[in-house]
XYZ file of C-alpha atoms in Angstrom:
783
model
C -38.745 -9.380 -13.167
C -38.076 -12.432 -11.003
C -36.749 -15.720 -12.262
C -37.649 -18.445 -9.762
C -37.148 -21.272 -12.231
C -34.265 -23.711 -11.787
C -30.855 -22.376 -12.784
C -30.271 -23.204 -16.443
C -26.646 -24.128 -16.908
C -24.956 -24.049 -20.311
C -22.831 -26.935 -21.500
C -19.354 -25.868 -20.409
C -16.714 -25.323 -23.126
C -14.022 -23.921 -20.930
C -10.667 -25.473 -20.131
C -11.892 -26.623 -16.681
C -14.852 -28.664 -18.039
C -14.935 -31.944 -16.168
C -13.282 -30.455 -13.089
C -15.447 -30.591 -9.940
C -14.973 -28.018 -7.214
C -16.377 -28.032 -3.688
C -16.778 -24.422 -2.515
C -17.034 -24.162 1.212
C -16.311 -20.421 1.010
C -18.402 -17.642 2.415
C -18.577 -13.859 2.025
C -16.199 -12.908 -0.831
C -12.818 -14.637 -1.204
C -13.827 -18.325 -1.465
C -16.922 -17.711 -3.568
C -15.009 -15.358 -5.888
C -12.408 -18.005 -6.496
C -15.234 -20.477 -7.204
C -16.703 -17.985 -9.674
C -13.334 -17.647 -11.540
C -13.165 -21.461 -11.824
C -16.845 -21.758 -12.812
C -16.442 -19.118 -15.562
C -13.839 -21.390 -17.089
C -16.081 -24.446 -17.117
C -15.687 -26.067 -13.686
C -18.593 -27.741 -12.042
C -18.708 -25.760 -8.761
C -20.828 -27.026 -5.857
C -21.419 -24.425 -3.186
C -21.670 -25.985 0.241
C -23.694 -23.713 2.559
C -24.472 -23.830 6.256
C -28.119 -23.973 7.370
C -29.296 -20.422 6.881
C -26.948 -19.915 3.965
C -23.836 -17.903 3.180
C -24.124 -14.602 5.195
C -23.332 -12.780 1.940
C -26.693 -13.777 0.457
C -27.980 -10.470 1.742
C -25.660 -8.528 -0.611
C -26.547 -7.859 -4.261
C -23.098 -9.044 -5.402
C -23.739 -12.495 -4.020
C -25.283 -13.082 -7.419
C -21.942 -12.314 -9.061
C -19.673 -14.220 -6.638
C -21.795 -17.365 -6.885
C -23.049 -17.439 -10.442
C -22.828 -20.676 -12.369
C -22.759 -22.840 -9.175
C -25.057 -25.403 -7.555
C -26.073 -25.072 -3.928
C -26.085 -27.797 -1.240
C -26.954 -27.212 2.396
C -24.945 -29.228 4.941
C -24.584 -28.782 8.623
C -20.914 -29.532 9.283
C -21.478 -29.472 13.007
C -23.409 -32.721 12.741
C -22.083 -36.204 12.033
C -24.326 -36.676 9.061
C -23.310 -33.331 7.571
C -19.638 -34.191 7.852
C -20.190 -37.623 6.418
C -22.016 -36.180 3.391
C -19.241 -33.574 2.911
C -16.580 -36.304 2.908
C -18.599 -38.355 0.382
C -18.640 -35.346 -1.960
C -14.908 -34.721 -1.392
C -14.085 -38.288 -2.545
C -15.084 -37.372 -6.130
C -13.911 -33.738 -6.176
C -10.861 -32.287 -7.913
C -10.634 -29.061 -5.960
C -11.847 -27.907 -2.504
C -12.046 -24.213 -1.433
C -12.431 -22.901 2.080
C -11.765 -19.523 3.727
C -12.104 -20.309 7.393
C -9.686 -19.127 10.120
C -6.735 -21.426 10.652
C -7.854 -24.585 12.411
C -11.594 -24.153 11.826
C -11.792 -26.512 8.812
C -9.962 -29.204 10.865
C -12.422 -28.822 13.745
C -15.298 -29.176 11.219
C -13.819 -32.403 9.867
C -12.933 -31.064 6.429
C -9.325 -30.121 7.003
C -6.635 -31.062 4.460
C -5.351 -34.083 6.366
C -8.812 -35.620 6.591
C -9.667 -34.913 2.911
C -6.366 -35.890 1.361
C -6.557 -39.165 3.246
C -9.639 -40.190 1.297
C -8.808 -38.400 -1.974
C -5.070 -37.970 -2.550
C -5.693 -36.366 -5.949
C -7.631 -33.473 -4.428
C -6.280 -29.928 -4.633
C -7.138 -28.137 -1.377
C -7.109 -24.319 -1.425
C -7.333 -22.470 1.860
C -7.852 -18.674 2.004
C -7.661 -17.672 5.679
C -7.570 -14.037 6.755
C -4.100 -14.414 8.272
C -1.597 -17.258 8.067
C -0.490 -19.645 10.794
C 2.708 -17.634 11.443
C 0.966 -14.265 11.651
C 0.369 -12.851 15.154
C -3.183 -11.951 13.997
C -3.955 -15.558 12.924
C -6.826 -15.906 15.415
C -8.499 -12.684 14.277
C -11.474 -12.912 12.036
C -10.186 -12.004 8.566
C -12.646 -9.265 7.678
C -11.773 -7.478 4.475
C -11.426 -4.132 6.277
C -9.209 -5.544 9.006
C -6.844 -7.111 6.465
C -6.768 -3.938 4.316
C -5.919 -1.711 7.317
C -2.974 -3.967 8.187
C -1.540 -3.881 4.613
C -1.381 -0.191 3.819
C -4.566 0.024 1.668
C -5.964 2.970 3.663
C -3.420 5.771 3.049
C -3.409 9.516 3.131
C -3.823 11.181 -0.258
C -2.558 14.508 -1.444
C -4.394 17.339 0.259
C -5.522 15.321 3.288
C -4.054 14.374 6.640
C -6.301 11.437 7.274
C -6.306 7.920 5.753
C -8.794 7.476 2.898
C -11.016 4.397 3.104
C -11.011 2.067 0.077
C -14.352 0.219 -0.214
C -13.061 -2.281 -2.781
C -12.462 -5.872 -1.545
C -8.723 -5.745 -2.292
C -7.532 -8.700 -0.163
C -10.510 -10.896 -1.143
C -10.052 -10.174 -4.835
C -6.300 -10.777 -4.845
C -6.766 -13.831 -2.646
C -9.219 -15.278 -5.189
C -6.998 -14.379 -8.151
C -3.880 -15.942 -6.546
C -6.018 -18.969 -5.619
C -7.104 -19.338 -9.237
C -3.513 -19.118 -10.455
C -2.369 -21.699 -7.834
C -5.225 -24.107 -8.567
C -4.400 -23.909 -12.314
C -0.719 -24.651 -11.579
C -1.631 -27.482 -9.283
C -3.750 -29.086 -11.958
C -0.741 -28.952 -14.269
C 1.420 -30.606 -11.684
C -1.204 -33.235 -10.973
C -1.153 -34.140 -14.667
C 2.358 -35.545 -14.102
C 2.191 -36.699 -10.525
C -1.364 -37.941 -10.152
C -1.666 -36.373 -6.707
C -3.065 -33.136 -5.382
C -1.633 -30.823 -2.718
C -2.573 -28.110 -0.283
C -2.545 -24.476 -1.311
C -2.650 -21.740 1.359
C -3.021 -18.050 0.500
C -3.815 -15.927 3.525
C -5.665 -12.738 2.457
C -3.106 -10.702 4.298
C -0.389 -12.252 2.143
C -2.444 -11.822 -1.009
C -2.389 -8.058 -0.771
C 1.425 -7.928 -1.114
C 1.482 -8.646 -4.855
C -0.846 -5.674 -5.362
C 1.811 -3.436 -3.745
C 4.529 -4.545 -6.124
C 6.970 -1.788 -6.926
C 5.881 0.114 -3.792
C 7.795 -2.541 -1.843
C 11.021 -1.877 -3.681
C 13.602 -0.081 -1.616
C 17.145 0.449 -2.783
C 19.650 0.545 0.060
C 22.853 1.385 -1.765
C 21.994 3.336 -4.921
C 19.403 5.724 -6.366
C 19.020 5.199 -10.108
C 17.739 8.152 -12.177
C 14.030 8.352 -12.868
C 14.177 8.250 -16.688
C 10.453 8.750 -16.888
C 10.241 11.643 -14.399
C 8.990 14.404 -16.761
C 6.386 12.005 -18.239
C 5.196 10.741 -14.843
C 4.660 14.151 -13.377
C 3.104 15.946 -16.350
C 1.745 13.523 -19.002
C 0.376 10.839 -16.612
C -2.087 13.113 -14.777
C -5.780 13.951 -14.538
C -6.846 17.215 -16.094
C -10.020 19.204 -15.834
C -11.688 20.007 -19.170
C -13.984 22.746 -20.513
C -17.165 20.881 -19.485
C -16.029 20.385 -15.897
C -15.267 16.648 -16.485
C -11.861 15.157 -15.984
C -9.681 13.059 -18.256
C -6.736 10.870 -17.408
C -3.964 11.604 -19.820
C -0.934 9.333 -20.213
C 2.063 8.480 -22.255
C 5.544 7.536 -20.970
C 7.506 7.963 -24.202
C 8.390 10.817 -26.538
C 5.902 9.819 -29.249
C 2.999 10.392 -26.879
C 4.135 13.941 -26.231
C 4.285 14.584 -29.977
C 0.813 13.115 -30.474
C -0.733 15.078 -27.590
C 0.879 18.432 -28.502
C 0.072 17.885 -32.157
C -3.596 17.434 -31.317
C -3.445 20.558 -29.079
C -1.838 22.621 -31.846
C 1.320 23.283 -29.804
C 3.980 21.530 -31.867
C 6.227 24.468 -30.933
C 6.452 23.098 -27.387
C 7.558 19.592 -28.322
C 11.367 20.093 -28.440
C 11.332 22.184 -25.231
C 9.393 19.417 -23.381
C 11.604 16.617 -24.656
C 14.718 18.452 -23.510
C 13.740 17.398 -19.989
C 13.802 13.664 -20.733
C 16.427 11.467 -19.046
C 17.475 13.947 -16.452
C 16.321 15.004 -12.990
C 13.238 17.130 -13.085
C 12.912 20.240 -10.873
C 9.722 21.226 -9.230
C 9.599 24.510 -11.185
C 9.778 22.523 -14.460
C 6.946 20.245 -13.431
C 4.807 23.282 -12.464
C 5.589 25.008 -15.813
C 4.341 22.072 -17.854
C 1.361 21.134 -15.654
C 0.178 24.762 -15.806
C 0.553 24.752 -19.572
C -1.256 21.420 -19.913
C -4.027 22.522 -17.556
C -4.622 25.548 -19.794
C -4.756 23.337 -22.894
C -7.216 20.871 -21.449
C -9.615 23.633 -20.400
C -10.120 24.502 -24.042
C -12.120 21.385 -25.031
C -14.585 18.962 -23.493
C -13.373 15.736 -21.867
C -14.820 13.506 -24.620
C -13.364 15.683 -27.290
C -9.888 15.230 -25.826
C -10.397 11.571 -25.362
C -11.387 10.953 -28.976
C -8.860 13.340 -30.530
C -5.810 12.071 -28.578
C -6.699 8.428 -29.181
C -7.256 9.125 -32.925
C -3.724 10.426 -33.021
C -2.428 7.244 -31.348
C -2.116 8.747 -27.846
C -3.566 7.660 -24.524
C -6.384 9.606 -22.858
C -9.661 8.565 -21.143
C -12.636 10.284 -19.599
C -12.945 9.635 -15.856
C -16.324 7.859 -15.848
C -18.645 6.930 -13.115
C -19.245 3.165 -12.680
C -22.817 3.634 -14.011
C -21.488 5.217 -17.186
C -19.005 2.345 -17.722
C -21.681 -0.306 -17.143
C -23.546 0.953 -20.265
C -20.545 2.062 -22.322
C -20.338 0.826 -25.870
C -16.883 -0.578 -25.444
C -17.305 -2.255 -22.067
C -20.389 -4.142 -23.391
C -18.857 -5.019 -26.804
C -15.718 -6.273 -25.141
C -17.558 -8.552 -22.764
C -16.496 -6.579 -19.663
C -20.165 -6.384 -18.755
C -22.563 -9.290 -19.108
C -26.205 -9.692 -18.237
C -27.290 -12.627 -16.062
C -30.929 -13.466 -15.371
C -30.860 -13.590 -11.592
C -33.439 -15.630 -9.541
C -34.339 -12.650 -7.339
C -33.888 -9.463 -9.352
C -34.150 -10.592 -12.970
C -31.702 -9.288 -15.652
C -28.608 -8.092 -13.849
C -25.390 -6.505 -15.167
C -22.269 -8.152 -13.760
C -18.517 -8.272 -14.595
C -17.774 -10.367 -17.582
C -15.470 -13.388 -17.788
C -12.107 -11.909 -16.849
C -9.746 -13.868 -19.065
C -10.457 -15.125 -22.629
C -9.225 -18.492 -23.932
C -9.944 -18.356 -27.633
C -10.080 -22.125 -28.336
C -11.815 -23.095 -25.070
C -13.876 -19.997 -24.291
C -15.221 -19.649 -20.804
C -18.684 -18.290 -20.096
C -21.025 -17.513 -17.211
C -22.645 -20.936 -16.783
C -25.800 -19.651 -15.141
C -27.297 -17.561 -12.398
C -26.441 -17.896 -8.713
C -28.389 -20.754 -7.074
C -31.129 -20.357 -4.471
C -30.213 -21.773 -1.063
C -30.096 -25.523 -1.139
C -31.539 -25.594 -4.656
C -29.519 -28.674 -5.613
C -29.203 -30.469 -2.287
C -31.318 -33.428 -3.158
C -30.018 -33.705 -6.646
C -26.319 -33.734 -5.687
C -26.589 -35.850 -2.549
C -28.558 -38.499 -4.379
C -25.809 -38.731 -6.976
C -23.035 -39.033 -4.418
C -22.172 -42.688 -4.041
C -18.878 -42.102 -2.207
C -16.685 -43.565 -4.891
C -13.589 -41.686 -5.925
C -13.366 -40.258 -9.411
C -10.514 -41.993 -11.271
C -9.886 -39.123 -13.648
C -7.012 -37.515 -11.668
C -4.994 -40.698 -11.425
C -5.854 -41.790 -15.014
C -4.413 -38.526 -16.346
C -1.011 -39.198 -14.814
C 1.807 -38.861 -17.323
C 5.497 -39.788 -16.950
C 7.837 -36.976 -16.126
C 11.603 -37.062 -16.757
C 12.510 -36.081 -13.203
C 11.057 -35.133 -9.873
C 8.665 -32.215 -10.227
C 10.149 -29.382 -8.158
C 7.816 -26.730 -9.679
C 4.382 -27.031 -11.269
C 5.774 -25.572 -14.521
C 9.088 -27.382 -14.551
C 10.184 -27.948 -18.155
C 8.024 -25.088 -19.515
C 9.811 -22.318 -21.382
C 8.252 -18.826 -21.588
C 9.261 -15.980 -23.903
C 8.317 -12.704 -22.138
C 8.083 -9.775 -24.543
C 6.360 -7.482 -22.075
C 6.769 -3.920 -20.866
C 5.889 -1.910 -17.698
C 4.079 -3.979 -15.016
C 1.135 -6.134 -16.048
C 2.795 -8.326 -18.677
C 6.103 -8.783 -16.852
C 4.141 -9.738 -13.723
C 2.591 -12.572 -15.716
C 6.075 -13.756 -16.735
C 7.365 -13.401 -13.171
C 4.472 -15.452 -11.842
C 5.122 -18.241 -14.377
C 8.697 -18.200 -13.197
C 7.664 -18.516 -9.555
C 5.873 -21.758 -10.442
C 8.956 -23.221 -12.102
C 8.984 -22.075 -15.702
C 12.204 -21.032 -17.494
C 11.332 -17.399 -18.385
C 13.355 -15.580 -20.963
C 12.741 -11.772 -20.901
C 13.208 -10.171 -24.326
C 13.757 -6.394 -24.513
C 14.538 -3.872 -27.165
C 18.214 -2.742 -26.902
C 17.243 0.841 -27.487
C 14.244 1.208 -25.161
C 14.749 2.990 -21.867
C 13.658 1.068 -18.818
C 12.708 1.780 -15.222
C 15.244 0.082 -12.967
C 12.850 0.003 -9.964
C 10.049 -1.599 -11.997
C 12.471 -4.048 -13.580
C 13.719 -5.094 -10.121
C 10.083 -5.706 -9.113
C 8.834 -7.694 -12.097
C 11.824 -9.442 -13.588
C 13.156 -11.627 -10.782
C 13.493 -15.252 -11.630
C 14.030 -14.524 -15.315
C 16.924 -14.601 -17.742
C 17.368 -11.604 -20.044
C 18.232 -11.051 -23.700
C 18.361 -7.759 -25.542
C 17.107 -8.443 -29.073
C 16.010 -6.150 -31.884
C 12.751 -7.683 -33.096
C 12.260 -4.967 -35.711
C 15.207 -6.304 -37.724
C 15.102 -9.307 -40.030
C 18.034 -10.988 -38.299
C 16.501 -10.274 -34.855
C 13.308 -12.056 -35.977
C 15.368 -15.010 -37.163
C 16.768 -15.276 -33.629
C 13.242 -15.061 -32.252
C 12.006 -17.870 -34.426
C 14.751 -20.084 -33.150
C 13.695 -19.247 -29.621
C 10.099 -20.071 -30.457
C 11.132 -23.580 -31.512
C 12.146 -24.172 -27.897
C 9.224 -22.391 -26.222
C 5.880 -23.416 -24.790
C 4.459 -19.992 -23.975
C 4.736 -16.460 -25.381
C 3.567 -13.527 -23.242
C 3.203 -10.046 -24.708
C 1.477 -6.837 -23.791
C 2.046 -4.708 -26.857
C -0.829 -2.711 -28.364
C -3.055 -5.052 -30.287
C -1.869 -5.410 -33.869
C 1.759 -4.266 -33.296
C 3.261 -7.770 -33.409
C 1.049 -8.669 -36.337
C 2.742 -5.925 -38.292
C 6.128 -7.578 -37.492
C 4.846 -10.988 -38.627
C 4.948 -12.262 -35.088
C 1.230 -12.571 -34.243
C -0.433 -15.657 -32.773
C -1.530 -16.765 -36.258
C 2.036 -16.366 -37.540
C 3.497 -18.443 -34.682
C 0.672 -21.036 -34.739
C 1.565 -21.965 -38.301
C 4.918 -23.180 -37.134
C 3.989 -24.190 -33.606
C 0.321 -25.227 -33.295
C 0.912 -26.231 -29.708
C 2.110 -22.783 -28.590
C 0.240 -20.860 -25.889
C 0.223 -17.215 -26.813
C -0.864 -14.810 -24.043
C -1.678 -11.199 -24.831
C -2.492 -8.549 -22.210
C -3.452 -4.902 -22.882
C -5.490 -2.047 -21.410
C -8.938 -2.429 -22.897
C -9.178 -6.092 -23.844
C -8.948 -7.705 -27.262
C -12.541 -7.228 -28.363
C -14.643 -4.112 -28.930
C -13.905 -0.754 -30.549
C -11.135 0.269 -28.096
C -9.151 -2.946 -28.330
C -6.239 -1.237 -30.205
C -6.034 1.789 -27.907
C -2.966 2.363 -25.779
C -3.408 2.356 -22.022
C -1.981 2.128 -18.558
C -3.175 1.351 -15.075
C -4.482 4.898 -14.514
C -6.645 4.769 -17.669
C -8.286 1.531 -16.576
C -9.109 3.115 -13.204
C -10.428 6.189 -15.036
C -12.777 4.537 -17.506
C -14.192 1.960 -15.076
C -15.285 4.400 -12.322
C -12.518 3.682 -9.764
C -10.992 7.155 -9.900
C -14.349 8.947 -9.474
C -15.203 6.540 -6.615
C -11.962 7.620 -4.857
C -12.242 11.338 -5.431
C -16.006 11.771 -5.359
C -18.349 12.970 -8.051
C -17.864 16.609 -7.138
C -14.122 16.418 -6.699
C -10.998 15.596 -8.662
C -10.550 11.897 -9.468
C -7.916 9.931 -7.492
C -6.083 6.704 -8.264
C -5.784 3.758 -5.947
C -2.851 3.488 -3.492
C -1.294 0.589 -5.485
C -1.402 -0.257 -9.246
C -3.892 -3.071 -8.601
C -5.182 -3.513 -12.144
C -1.615 -3.920 -13.462
C -0.704 -6.611 -10.953
C -4.143 -8.189 -11.004
C -4.048 -8.460 -14.804
C -0.605 -10.001 -14.697
C -1.732 -12.619 -12.268
C -4.865 -13.314 -14.257
C -2.687 -13.661 -17.358
C -0.760 -16.416 -15.500
C -4.158 -17.956 -14.623
C -5.065 -18.000 -18.316
C -1.754 -19.630 -19.239
C -2.237 -22.302 -16.536
C -5.678 -23.074 -17.980
C -4.260 -23.313 -21.499
C -1.482 -25.607 -20.284
C -4.137 -27.731 -18.577
C -5.999 -27.934 -21.820
C -2.824 -28.755 -23.769
C -2.003 -31.509 -21.342
C -5.349 -33.093 -22.143
C -5.587 -32.403 -25.878
C -2.088 -31.505 -27.169
C -3.456 -28.248 -28.582
C -2.229 -24.698 -27.902
C -4.244 -21.508 -28.142
C -4.336 -17.796 -27.798
C -5.375 -16.313 -24.409
C -5.832 -12.755 -23.425
C -6.877 -10.266 -20.747
C -6.928 -6.568 -20.032
C -6.650 -4.001 -17.300
C -10.214 -2.774 -17.702
C -11.507 -6.315 -17.410
C -9.648 -6.633 -14.082
C -11.093 -3.327 -12.941
C -14.618 -4.775 -13.083
C -13.555 -7.727 -10.974
C -11.851 -5.489 -8.436
C -15.134 -3.531 -8.074
C -17.357 -6.571 -7.874
C -19.546 -5.374 -4.956
C -20.545 -2.330 -7.008
C -19.980 -3.358 -10.603
C -23.624 -4.391 -11.074
C -27.010 -3.005 -11.904
C -30.589 -4.193 -12.196
C -34.114 -2.761 -12.234
C -34.935 -1.048 -8.964
C -31.292 -1.101 -7.760
C -30.614 1.942 -5.521
C -26.926 2.759 -5.758
C -25.525 4.090 -2.517
C -21.799 3.250 -2.870
C -19.178 4.695 -0.467
C -17.420 7.420 -2.444
C -15.270 10.536 -1.978
C -12.616 11.950 0.218
C -14.735 11.969 3.381
C -15.352 8.231 3.742
C -13.508 6.433 6.555
C -15.530 3.134 6.429
C -18.931 1.651 5.950
C -20.575 2.802 9.171
C -19.830 3.928 12.703
C -19.253 0.226 13.651
C -16.912 -0.468 10.684
C -14.639 2.496 10.331
C -11.243 4.072 10.704
C -10.809 5.923 14.049
C -8.039 8.054 15.380
C -6.539 6.914 18.660
C -4.211 9.071 20.729
C -1.159 7.851 18.763
C -2.499 7.022 15.300
C -5.239 5.470 13.305
C -6.943 2.070 13.766
C -9.774 0.188 12.224
C -12.653 -1.220 14.269
C -15.166 -3.715 12.845
C -18.095 -4.609 15.027
C -20.148 -6.988 12.894
C -22.849 -8.640 14.934
C -25.151 -8.184 17.890
C -22.796 -10.313 19.917
C -19.917 -8.025 18.951
C -22.003 -4.998 19.976
C -22.752 -6.483 23.338
C -19.098 -7.291 23.805
C -18.152 -3.734 22.948
C -20.738 -2.177 25.254
C -19.525 -4.424 28.129
C -16.127 -2.716 28.133
C -16.166 -0.031 30.835
C -15.055 2.761 28.514
C -18.025 2.018 26.268
C -20.676 1.416 28.936
C -22.552 4.591 28.041
C -23.388 3.113 24.684
C -25.486 0.328 26.150
C -27.513 2.753 28.258
C -28.226 5.097 25.300
C -31.684 4.365 23.767
C -30.468 5.706 20.395
C -28.355 2.585 20.101
C -30.432 -0.174 21.715
C -30.810 -2.248 18.504
C -29.373 -2.510 14.987
C -32.085 -0.386 13.394
C -31.608 2.382 15.944
C -27.806 2.305 15.543
C -28.174 2.604 11.761
C -30.582 5.491 12.108
C -28.303 7.295 14.517
C -25.033 6.310 12.854
C -23.528 9.827 12.881
C -24.193 10.266 16.603
C -22.677 6.893 17.316
C -19.612 7.789 15.268
C -19.073 10.948 17.280
C -19.280 9.063 20.550
C -16.951 6.304 19.402
C -14.468 8.894 18.092
C -14.390 10.630 21.475
C -13.848 7.355 23.315
C -11.189 5.906 20.966
C -9.182 9.196 20.799
C -8.667 9.017 24.588
C -6.156 6.182 24.528
C -3.488 4.505 22.393
C -3.821 1.956 19.605
C -1.983 -0.634 21.750
C -4.467 -0.091 24.550
C -7.502 -0.497 22.301
C -6.043 -3.480 20.465
C -5.504 -5.428 23.717
C -8.837 -4.281 25.276
C -11.044 -4.944 22.275
C -9.298 -8.056 21.125
C -9.948 -9.593 24.554
C -13.661 -8.865 24.068
C -13.817 -10.360 20.634
C -14.405 -7.094 18.720
C -12.237 -6.869 15.633
C -9.670 -4.053 15.764
C -6.260 -3.503 14.207
C -3.677 -0.711 13.691
C -3.954 1.086 10.378
C -0.493 0.808 8.858
C 1.490 1.838 5.793
C 4.338 -0.076 4.134
C 7.129 1.411 6.258
C 5.307 0.282 9.437
C 5.537 -3.423 8.379
C 8.493 -3.473 5.982
C 10.739 -5.074 8.602
C 8.040 -6.865 10.617
C 9.358 -10.266 11.621
C 6.168 -12.062 10.722
C 6.153 -10.467 7.264
C 9.752 -11.431 6.764
C 9.205 -14.983 8.058
C 6.308 -15.410 5.667
C 8.658 -14.419 2.778
C 6.376 -11.518 1.691
C 9.289 -9.098 1.434
C 12.822 -10.118 0.589
C 16.134 -8.210 0.779
C 18.822 -9.339 -1.707
C 21.813 -8.113 -3.606
C 20.973 -7.047 -7.185
C 23.527 -6.706 -9.983
C 24.343 -3.002 -10.467
C 21.967 -1.897 -7.765
C 23.284 -3.419 -4.521
C 20.942 -4.408 -1.671
C 17.291 -3.938 -2.313
C 13.868 -4.932 -0.760
C 11.313 -6.411 -3.125
C 8.163 -8.532 -3.162
C 8.450 -12.153 -2.113
C 6.120 -15.028 -2.781
C 2.565 -15.032 -1.424
C 1.152 -18.443 -2.433
C 2.165 -21.588 -0.543
C 1.904 -24.925 -2.319
C 2.748 -28.028 -0.307
C 4.065 -30.309 -3.146
C 5.397 -27.857 -5.732
C 6.205 -24.721 -3.806
C 6.514 -21.410 -5.568
C 10.039 -20.004 -5.724
C 11.562 -16.570 -5.424
C 13.976 -17.125 -8.236
C 17.223 -15.262 -9.023
C 17.349 -11.484 -8.382
C 16.241 -9.415 -11.354
C 19.109 -9.379 -13.821
C 20.611 -6.397 -15.688
C 18.773 -6.463 -18.929
C 20.865 -8.297 -21.525
C 22.929 -10.134 -18.917
C 22.122 -13.570 -20.372
C 22.137 -12.800 -24.091
C 25.087 -14.947 -25.075
C 24.037 -17.877 -22.872
C 20.604 -17.971 -24.462
C 21.955 -17.708 -27.957
C 24.351 -20.557 -27.357
C 21.509 -22.700 -26.089
C 19.595 -22.309 -29.364
C 22.637 -23.206 -31.476
C 24.439 -19.965 -32.243
C 28.231 -20.166 -32.363
C 30.692 -17.539 -31.020
C 31.386 -16.015 -34.445
C 27.632 -15.697 -35.224
C 27.063 -14.085 -31.816
C 29.846 -11.597 -32.324
C 28.388 -10.654 -35.719
C 24.925 -10.162 -34.230
C 26.468 -7.967 -31.464
C 28.424 -5.917 -33.972
C 25.195 -5.078 -35.818
C 23.436 -4.457 -32.552
C 20.873 -7.101 -33.272
C 21.624 -8.387 -29.796
C 23.385 -6.839 -26.816
C 25.233 -8.549 -23.991
C 25.496 -6.184 -21.044
C 27.725 -7.895 -18.503
């Protein structure tokens, strides 16, 4: 079925209705950011070069550019630049992902645009930043990923495993969406826009998260060691399929062993909690668990463990998840009637705002489909909306969320990342934790910087009284408990809304807040399992493998912050609060956007398994004499440049490689020849030689290779600071750069409970009341 009719757009109801975006992006990062804004109601105009976005040849173009209108402009001509500037005068947001300096040369750089529209928010997503030594390289997804540790060895191999997911583009787009949302909040008070810069190289660092943490002076105990090594694993089942089991607390062990009929093992297992775990102990329990899982089918285990309240999921293929009952009921998969292929499955809207619901506004446009319509409407006058929305602010706006208070009730990574991100943009974030819950010191160091901490028993009546007092001072609540758990405590959104109708209540979980699995427990690994990511990594005939970094956790936390920024934007305009939510499995669809699709006649040929090192012989990891590198030779010009280098001269003379079709046909032979050539010299030699020719090449690195790199440190992507109780430690810095309201690193992560008394005093508790609460262990002050 082909739909060649004009794109039918719905009337937007999202929080960004009335916001106009000019999307000069190409390939993935800029367009994906435009999609995230369009899905929440923005009017996104895609500006394309004559001939169109090169990504139009890819099926996922339909996802990255859905809901937009297309205008063709030649920015290399005076008339094209003039038309672009006219459009910019009435825009709220501009997106571009050129190399540094290119937008300026095309006449659409920040200085030129802000001069004619001071209210415009200008978001730049280059491959590498101005201070990076690779700033002049083309920022191909694979080149950026190789330089940021995405291609790592996995257990059982001695070679780096290629990751075909667009990690840097996706995180660049997500961080861009967060930053645009924050800049809109700032503009509400200041009336002016600003420049946002998020190099794709920088954007990958938030996905590394806890992997960047390095303690220099101490080594705290791994309180979750026995759970991490035995419960949180993939297991093969009786039908040959795999499940991802999980559960980081004692109750999950009881649930699992109860389902397995081995209650007699519970006390023995739990005797290993909160102490170092020996390798023999890990082997004992993994052997036992492997034997148990081989007794039933994968689906049987999934359903039985979840029915008992545990956490277990079948490792699906992406095709299975695209048609799964839950993914479709939860809106993780939507169908869009594409102009070229007809009905097409795509990732759903990633975050849900319950009062101002976003939606896919329509199909991707055909090239230039709206050129005449939009240019005829452009009269060159500035839209007065940005300035008209200006509101007085009590003091200079140092951060976009200055004056906003957030109560962070979250655990593990995703939820606390949302709170940390809101803190980076200026919010006062109060982290609330259970006094009796064990916590991971390394994870806390990663996700709790910039916050204040109170230990508060919310299960007690007096603890809830304290919480209600905190709510009276708050703007935002963030929680990532299992759906329904806070409702049972009388602390749900509906409960809070009755007292504070302007509250913004953000909820994050594993499987979203709609559909039959919405109340199931889950972690990062389960989202990767159900959505097809683990099977993609391990291959359909092998054991499933997780990604090198917990990307769904961190991506979901950032998207939670995006949802909060949208809700704040809406509240600024209407005075109303609302509930917003997201989930790990929703993020997993976005992360797989090039492959998370299907339509009639689609021939799936995704890169999968342990043997993949790239997309082809000309875009692949290769081993040099002293380590691995990534070479990306995109075009015919690149090929000619490569073949002109003396070491590669034989390629030009070989008839098997004389054009693109021949090279694709003889890809394996070309790979063998390139492997032989590149293995003959060092990475440094090839970098200097191929860089000079214009062919993209870069060293494949892991975190320890760039941990102390001067350019990484100068960009503030990794910081080393003293932490209370832990000494010196490395941790993630700040990736987004905002010119007017810069993101901040914030204080080092506190010891949990370090600010309990200070916070209680702020909400009116006297010293005697605080002492009484402490004596009953309703609250705990640690230092």
